[in-house]
C-alpha cells in the first residue's frame, strides 16, 4: 500500500515504537492491568485537579475581595474626576485673590507655617504641622486658592510634618 499523506510514515513509526509496550501490556495479568488502569486514572484525576480545578477555585475565592478593592478604587477615581470637573468649571482667580486665600489658610496654621511668594510660586515652610492640618491646608489651597502643589520636601516626626511645600498660583504650571 502507498502512503496517501505525509503523516502516514510518522504514524507507522509511532506504532513501531509503541509495539514493545503493547506486547508488555498484553503479557500482564488482568489484575495488574486493572491496577495500572486505576493508577493511571488516579494520576489523571490528580493532574486535572492541580492544573485546572484548584486554580479556578482559588480565583473564585479571591474574586469578591478583588472586586471590592476595585470598587473602592473606582469610587475614588470618580470622586477625583468630579473634583477636577468642578475645579475646571470654577471661575478663574487672579493671583492676588489666590495669594489672599493662601494667606488666610496659612493664618489658621499659626506659627507652624510661613508663606513666601516667589513670582507665580508660593513656598510654604512648615514646622511640626499635624497630618489633618496639612490635609486641610492642601484642600483649601486647591479649592479656595486654585493652587496646585508642584514640589514638596517634607519630613515626618512625632510632632508632625516639617519642610517646604511649593504651590503654583494664578494658572501657572
PDB file of C-alpha atoms in Angstrom:
ATOM      1  CA  UNK A   1       0.000   0.000   0.000  1.00  0.00           C
ATOM      2  CA  UNK A   2       1.073   3.525  -0.730  1.00  0.00           C
ATOM      3  CA  UNK A   3       1.027   6.270   1.871  1.00  0.00           C
ATOM      4  CA  UNK A   4      -1.632   8.797   0.937  1.00  0.00           C
ATOM      5  CA  UNK A   5      -0.476  11.592   3.228  1.00  0.00           C
ATOM      6  CA  UNK A   6       2.714  12.874   4.782  1.00  0.00           C
ATOM      7  CA  UNK A   7       1.530  11.812   8.279  1.00  0.00           C
ATOM      8  CA  UNK A   8       1.345   8.092   7.448  1.00  0.00           C
ATOM      9  CA  UNK A   9       5.085   7.341   7.836  1.00  0.00           C
ATOM     10  CA  UNK A  10       5.178   9.168  11.175  1.00  0.00           C
ATOM     11  CA  UNK A  11       2.146   7.212  12.374  1.00  0.00           C
ATOM     12  CA  UNK A  12       3.762   3.957  11.368  1.00  0.00           C
ATOM     13  CA  UNK A  13       6.955   4.980  13.200  1.00  0.00           C
ATOM     14  CA  UNK A  14       4.941   5.704  16.334  1.00  0.00           C
ATOM     15  CA  UNK A  15       3.210   2.335  16.114  1.00  0.00           C
ATOM     16  CA  UNK A  16       6.574   0.629  15.743  1.00  0.00           C
ATOM     17  CA  UNK A  17       7.931   2.456  18.794  1.00  0.00           C
ATOM     18  CA  UNK A  18       4.897   1.523  20.886  1.00  0.00           C
ATOM     19  CA  UNK A  19       4.866  -2.130  19.799  1.00  0.00           C
ATOM     20  CA  UNK A  20       7.119  -3.378  22.670  1.00  0.00           C
ATOM     21  CA  UNK A  21       4.947  -1.551  25.210  1.00  0.00           C
ATOM     22  CA  UNK A  22       1.777  -3.058  23.751  1.00  0.00           C
ATOM     23  CA  UNK A  23       3.303  -6.526  23.913  1.00  0.00           C
ATOM     24  CA  UNK A  24       4.300  -5.983  27.536  1.00  0.00           C
ATOM     25  CA  UNK A  25       0.776  -4.716  28.354  1.00  0.00           C
ATOM     26  CA  UNK A  26      -0.787  -7.769  26.748  1.00  0.00           C
ATOM     27  CA  UNK A  27       1.538 -10.052  28.746  1.00  0.00           C
ATOM     28  CA  UNK A  28       0.382  -8.582  32.077  1.00  0.00           C
ATOM     29  CA  UNK A  29      -2.261 -10.493  34.014  1.00  0.00           C
ATOM     30  CA  UNK A  30      -5.756  -8.992  34.040  1.00  0.00           C
ATOM     31  CA  UNK A  31      -5.461  -7.945  37.693  1.00  0.00           C
ATOM     32  CA  UNK A  32      -2.258  -5.944  37.074  1.00  0.00           C
ATOM     33  CA  UNK A  33      -3.758  -4.274  34.001  1.00  0.00           C
ATOM     34  CA  UNK A  34      -6.751  -3.230  36.087  1.00  0.00           C
ATOM     35  CA  UNK A  35      -4.491  -1.868  38.867  1.00  0.00           C
ATOM     36  CA  UNK A  36      -2.374   0.034  36.300  1.00  0.00           C
ATOM     37  CA  UNK A  37      -5.583   1.464  34.800  1.00  0.00           C
ATOM     38  CA  UNK A  38      -6.737   2.639  38.247  1.00  0.00           C
ATOM     39  CA  UNK A  39      -3.318   4.169  38.937  1.00  0.00           C
ATOM     40  CA  UNK A  40      -3.422   5.965  35.570  1.00  0.00           C
ATOM     41  CA  UNK A  41      -6.932   7.232  36.256  1.00  0.00           C
ATOM     42  CA  UNK A  42      -5.880   8.452  39.728  1.00  0.00           C
ATOM     43  CA  UNK A  43      -2.878  10.241  38.206  1.00  0.00           C
ATOM     44  CA  UNK A  44      -5.071  11.831  35.537  1.00  0.00           C
ATOM     45  CA  UNK A  45      -7.566  12.937  38.194  1.00  0.00           C
ATOM     46  CA  UNK A  46      -4.775  14.427  40.328  1.00  0.00           C
ATOM     47  CA  UNK A  47      -3.277  16.306  37.380  1.00  0.00           C
ATOM     48  CA  UNK A  48      -6.710  17.617  36.398  1.00  0.00           C
ATOM     49  CA  UNK A  49      -7.194  18.881  39.964  1.00  0.00           C
ATOM     50  CA  UNK A  50      -3.783  20.560  40.150  1.00  0.00           C
ATOM     51  CA  UNK A  51      -3.832  22.113  36.685  1.00  0.00           C
ATOM     52  CA  UNK A  52      -7.475  23.072  36.176  1.00  0.00           C
ATOM     53  CA  UNK A  53      -9.772  22.828  39.191  1.00  0.00           C
ATOM     54  CA  UNK A  54      -7.677  24.119  42.098  1.00  0.00           C
ATOM     55  CA  UNK A  55      -6.532  27.364  40.352  1.00  0.00           C
ATOM     56  CA  UNK A  56     -10.106  28.051  39.270  1.00  0.00           C
ATOM     57  CA  UNK A  57     -11.409  27.569  42.816  1.00  0.00           C
ATOM     58  CA  UNK A  58      -8.655  29.828  44.174  1.00  0.00           C
ATOM     59  CA  UNK A  59      -9.638  32.514  41.655  1.00  0.00           C
ATOM     60  CA  UNK A  60     -13.301  32.213  42.587  1.00  0.00           C
ATOM     61  CA  UNK A  61     -12.455  32.515  46.282  1.00  0.00           C
ATOM     62  CA  UNK A  62     -10.372  35.675  45.827  1.00  0.00           C
ATOM     63  CA  UNK A  63     -12.674  37.360  43.296  1.00  0.00           C
ATOM     64  CA  UNK A  64     -15.062  39.051  45.797  1.00  0.00           C
ATOM     65  CA  UNK A  65     -12.199  40.720  47.687  1.00  0.00           C
ATOM     66  CA  UNK A  66     -10.588  41.878  44.449  1.00  0.00           C
ATOM     67  CA  UNK A  67     -13.933  43.163  43.192  1.00  0.00           C
ATOM     68  CA  UNK A  68     -14.454  45.137  46.422  1.00  0.00           C
ATOM     69  CA  UNK A  69     -10.965  46.644  46.207  1.00  0.00           C
ATOM     70  CA  UNK A  70     -11.538  47.636  42.589  1.00  0.00           C
ATOM     71  CA  UNK A  71     -14.900  49.155  43.513  1.00  0.00           C
ATOM     72  CA  UNK A  72     -13.230  51.314  46.170  1.00  0.00           C
ATOM     73  CA  UNK A  73     -10.615  52.430  43.631  1.00  0.00           C
ATOM     74  CA  UNK A  74     -13.344  53.188  41.090  1.00  0.00           C
ATOM     75  CA  UNK A  75     -15.263  55.312  43.586  1.00  0.00           C
ATOM     76  CA  UNK A  76     -12.099  57.238  44.484  1.00  0.00           C
ATOM     77  CA  UNK A  77     -11.420  57.861  40.800  1.00  0.00           C
ATOM     78  CA  UNK A  78     -14.997  59.024  40.259  1.00  0.00           C
ATOM     79  CA  UNK A  79     -14.675  61.393  43.224  1.00  0.00           C
ATOM     80  CA  UNK A  80     -11.431  62.830  41.843  1.00  0.00           C
ATOM     81  CA  UNK A  81     -12.939  63.180  38.380  1.00  0.00           C
ATOM     82  CA  UNK A  82     -15.891  65.095  39.830  1.00  0.00           C
ATOM     83  CA  UNK A  83     -13.484  67.319  41.746  1.00  0.00           C
ATOM     84  CA  UNK A  84     -11.461  68.015  38.589  1.00  0.00           C
ATOM     85  CA  UNK A  85     -14.634  68.846  36.680  1.00  0.00           C
ATOM     86  CA  UNK A  86     -15.710  71.180  39.465  1.00  0.00           C
ATOM     87  CA  UNK A  87     -12.321  72.912  39.571  1.00  0.00           C
ATOM     88  CA  UNK A  88     -12.219  73.309  35.789  1.00  0.00           C
ATOM     89  CA  UNK A  89     -15.676  74.838  35.810  1.00  0.00           C
ATOM     90  CA  UNK A  90     -14.824  77.302  38.574  1.00  0.00           C
ATOM     91  CA  UNK A  91     -14.257  80.888  37.660  1.00  0.00           C
ATOM     92  CA  UNK A  92     -10.595  81.820  37.323  1.00  0.00           C
ATOM     93  CA  UNK A  93      -8.966  83.704  40.173  1.00  0.00           C
ATOM     94  CA  UNK A  94      -6.443  86.473  39.955  1.00  0.00           C
ATOM     95  CA  UNK A  95      -3.057  85.840  41.547  1.00  0.00           C
ATOM     96  CA  UNK A  96      -3.906  88.407  44.217  1.00  0.00           C
ATOM     97  CA  UNK A  97      -7.079  86.535  45.171  1.00  0.00           C
ATOM     98  CA  UNK A  98      -5.179  83.249  45.255  1.00  0.00           C
ATOM     99  CA  UNK A  99      -2.499  84.737  47.494  1.00  0.00           C
ATOM    100  CA  UNK A 100      -5.130  86.162  49.829  1.00  0.00           C
ATOM    101  CA  UNK A 101      -6.807  82.734  50.112  1.00  0.00           C
ATOM    102  CA  UNK A 102      -3.445  81.045  50.745  1.00  0.00           C
ATOM    103  CA  UNK A 103      -2.578  83.592  53.424  1.00  0.00           C
ATOM    104  CA  UNK A 104      -5.934  83.022  55.125  1.00  0.00           C
ATOM    105  CA  UNK A 105      -5.397  79.251  55.075  1.00  0.00           C
ATOM    106  CA  UNK A 106      -1.848  79.670  56.390  1.00  0.00           C
ATOM    107  CA  UNK A 107      -3.001  82.001  59.180  1.00  0.00           C
ATOM    108  CA  UNK A 108      -5.097  79.099  60.514  1.00  0.00           C
ATOM    109  CA  UNK A 109      -1.876  77.102  60.977  1.00  0.00           C
ATOM    110  CA  UNK A 110      -0.491  79.827  63.213  1.00  0.00           C
ATOM    111  CA  UNK A 111       3.233  79.955  63.975  1.00  0.00           C
ATOM    112  CA  UNK A 112       3.734  76.485  62.485  1.00  0.00           C
ATOM    113  CA  UNK A 113       3.696  77.842  58.910  1.00  0.00           C
ATOM    114  CA  UNK A 114       5.178  80.723  56.951  1.00  0.00           C
ATOM    115  CA  UNK A 115       4.481  81.816  53.344  1.00  0.00           C
ATOM    116  CA  UNK A 116       6.899  83.434  50.926  1.00  0.00           C
ATOM    117  CA  UNK A 117       5.954  84.481  47.400  1.00  0.00           C
ATOM    118  CA  UNK A 118       8.384  83.852  44.552  1.00  0.00           C
ATOM    119  CA  UNK A 119       6.775  85.015  41.324  1.00  0.00           C
ATOM    120  CA  UNK A 120       3.943  82.643  40.384  1.00  0.00           C
ATOM    121  CA  UNK A 121       5.042  80.181  43.053  1.00  0.00           C
ATOM    122  CA  UNK A 122       4.400  80.252  46.768  1.00  0.00           C
ATOM    123  CA  UNK A 123       6.673  78.475  49.235  1.00  0.00           C
ATOM    124  CA  UNK A 124       5.064  77.239  52.434  1.00  0.00           C
ATOM    125  CA  UNK A 125       7.566  76.464  55.183  1.00  0.00           C
ATOM    126  CA  UNK A 126       6.158  74.081  57.790  1.00  0.00           C
ATOM    127  CA  UNK A 127       7.304  73.287  61.315  1.00  0.00           C
ATOM    128  CA  UNK A 128       5.632  70.353  63.095  1.00  0.00           C
ATOM    129  CA  UNK A 129       2.269  70.605  61.331  1.00  0.00           C
ATOM    130  CA  UNK A 130      -0.170  67.755  62.003  1.00  0.00           C
ATOM    131  CA  UNK A 131      -1.484  65.478  59.296  1.00  0.00           C
ATOM    132  CA  UNK A 132      -5.057  66.774  59.443  1.00  0.00           C
ATOM    133  CA  UNK A 133      -3.883  70.399  59.444  1.00  0.00           C
ATOM    134  CA  UNK A 134      -1.720  69.803  56.371  1.00  0.00           C
ATOM    135  CA  UNK A 135      -4.530  67.951  54.614  1.00  0.00           C
ATOM    136  CA  UNK A 136      -6.967  70.794  55.346  1.00  0.00           C
ATOM    137  CA  UNK A 137      -4.447  73.399  54.135  1.00  0.00           C
ATOM    138  CA  UNK A 138      -3.889  71.473  50.878  1.00  0.00           C
ATOM    139  CA  UNK A 139      -7.644  71.119  50.315  1.00  0.00           C
ATOM    140  CA  UNK A 140      -8.182  74.831  50.897  1.00  0.00           C
ATOM    141  CA  UNK A 141      -5.223  75.750  48.686  1.00  0.00           C
ATOM    142  CA  UNK A 142      -6.620  73.582  45.928  1.00  0.00           C
ATOM    143  CA  UNK A 143     -10.241  74.649  46.052  1.00  0.00           C
ATOM    144  CA  UNK A 144     -10.096  78.103  47.642  1.00  0.00           C
ATOM    145  CA  UNK A 145      -6.937  79.482  46.060  1.00  0.00           C
ATOM    146  CA  UNK A 146      -6.845  77.299  42.902  1.00  0.00           C
ATOM    147  CA  UNK A 147      -3.227  76.478  43.762  1.00  0.00           C
ATOM    148  CA  UNK A 148      -1.550  73.240  42.791  1.00  0.00           C
ATOM    149  CA  UNK A 149       1.329  71.620  44.677  1.00  0.00           C
ATOM    150  CA  UNK A 150       4.350  71.287  42.389  1.00  0.00           C
ATOM    151  CA  UNK A 151       7.078  70.254  44.821  1.00  0.00           C
ATOM    152  CA  UNK A 152       7.250  69.010  48.395  1.00  0.00           C
ATOM    153  CA  UNK A 153      10.209  68.404  50.659  1.00  0.00           C
ATOM    154  CA  UNK A 154       8.693  67.164  53.882  1.00  0.00           C
ATOM    155  CA  UNK A 155       9.910  65.040  56.735  1.00  0.00           C
ATOM    156  CA  UNK A 156       7.695  63.451  59.309  1.00  0.00           C
ATOM    157  CA  UNK A 157       8.483  63.384  63.004  1.00  0.00           C
ATOM    158  CA  UNK A 158       6.431  62.533  66.070  1.00  0.00           C
ATOM    159  CA  UNK A 159       5.252  66.148  66.296  1.00  0.00           C
ATOM    160  CA  UNK A 160       4.145  66.375  62.645  1.00  0.00           C
ATOM    161  CA  UNK A 161       5.493  67.410  59.256  1.00  0.00           C
ATOM    162  CA  UNK A 162       8.342  69.854  58.733  1.00  0.00           C
ATOM    163  CA  UNK A 163       9.821  71.136  55.468  1.00  0.00           C
ATOM    164  CA  UNK A 164       8.679  73.084  52.432  1.00  0.00           C
ATOM    165  CA  UNK A 165       5.784  72.824  50.055  1.00  0.00           C
ATOM    166  CA  UNK A 166       5.771  74.772  46.792  1.00  0.00           C
ATOM    167  CA  UNK A 167       2.459  75.563  45.089  1.00  0.00           C
ATOM    168  CA  UNK A 168       1.718  77.255  41.773  1.00  0.00           C
ATOM    169  CA  UNK A 169      -0.886  80.036  41.721  1.00  0.00           C
ATOM    170  CA  UNK A 170      -2.571  82.102  39.042  1.00  0.00           C
ATOM    171  CA  UNK A 171      -2.800  79.433  36.346  1.00  0.00           C
ATOM    172  CA  UNK A 172       0.950  78.702  36.430  1.00  0.00           C
ATOM    173  CA  UNK A 173       2.272  75.252  35.744  1.00  0.00           C
TER     174      UNK A 173
END
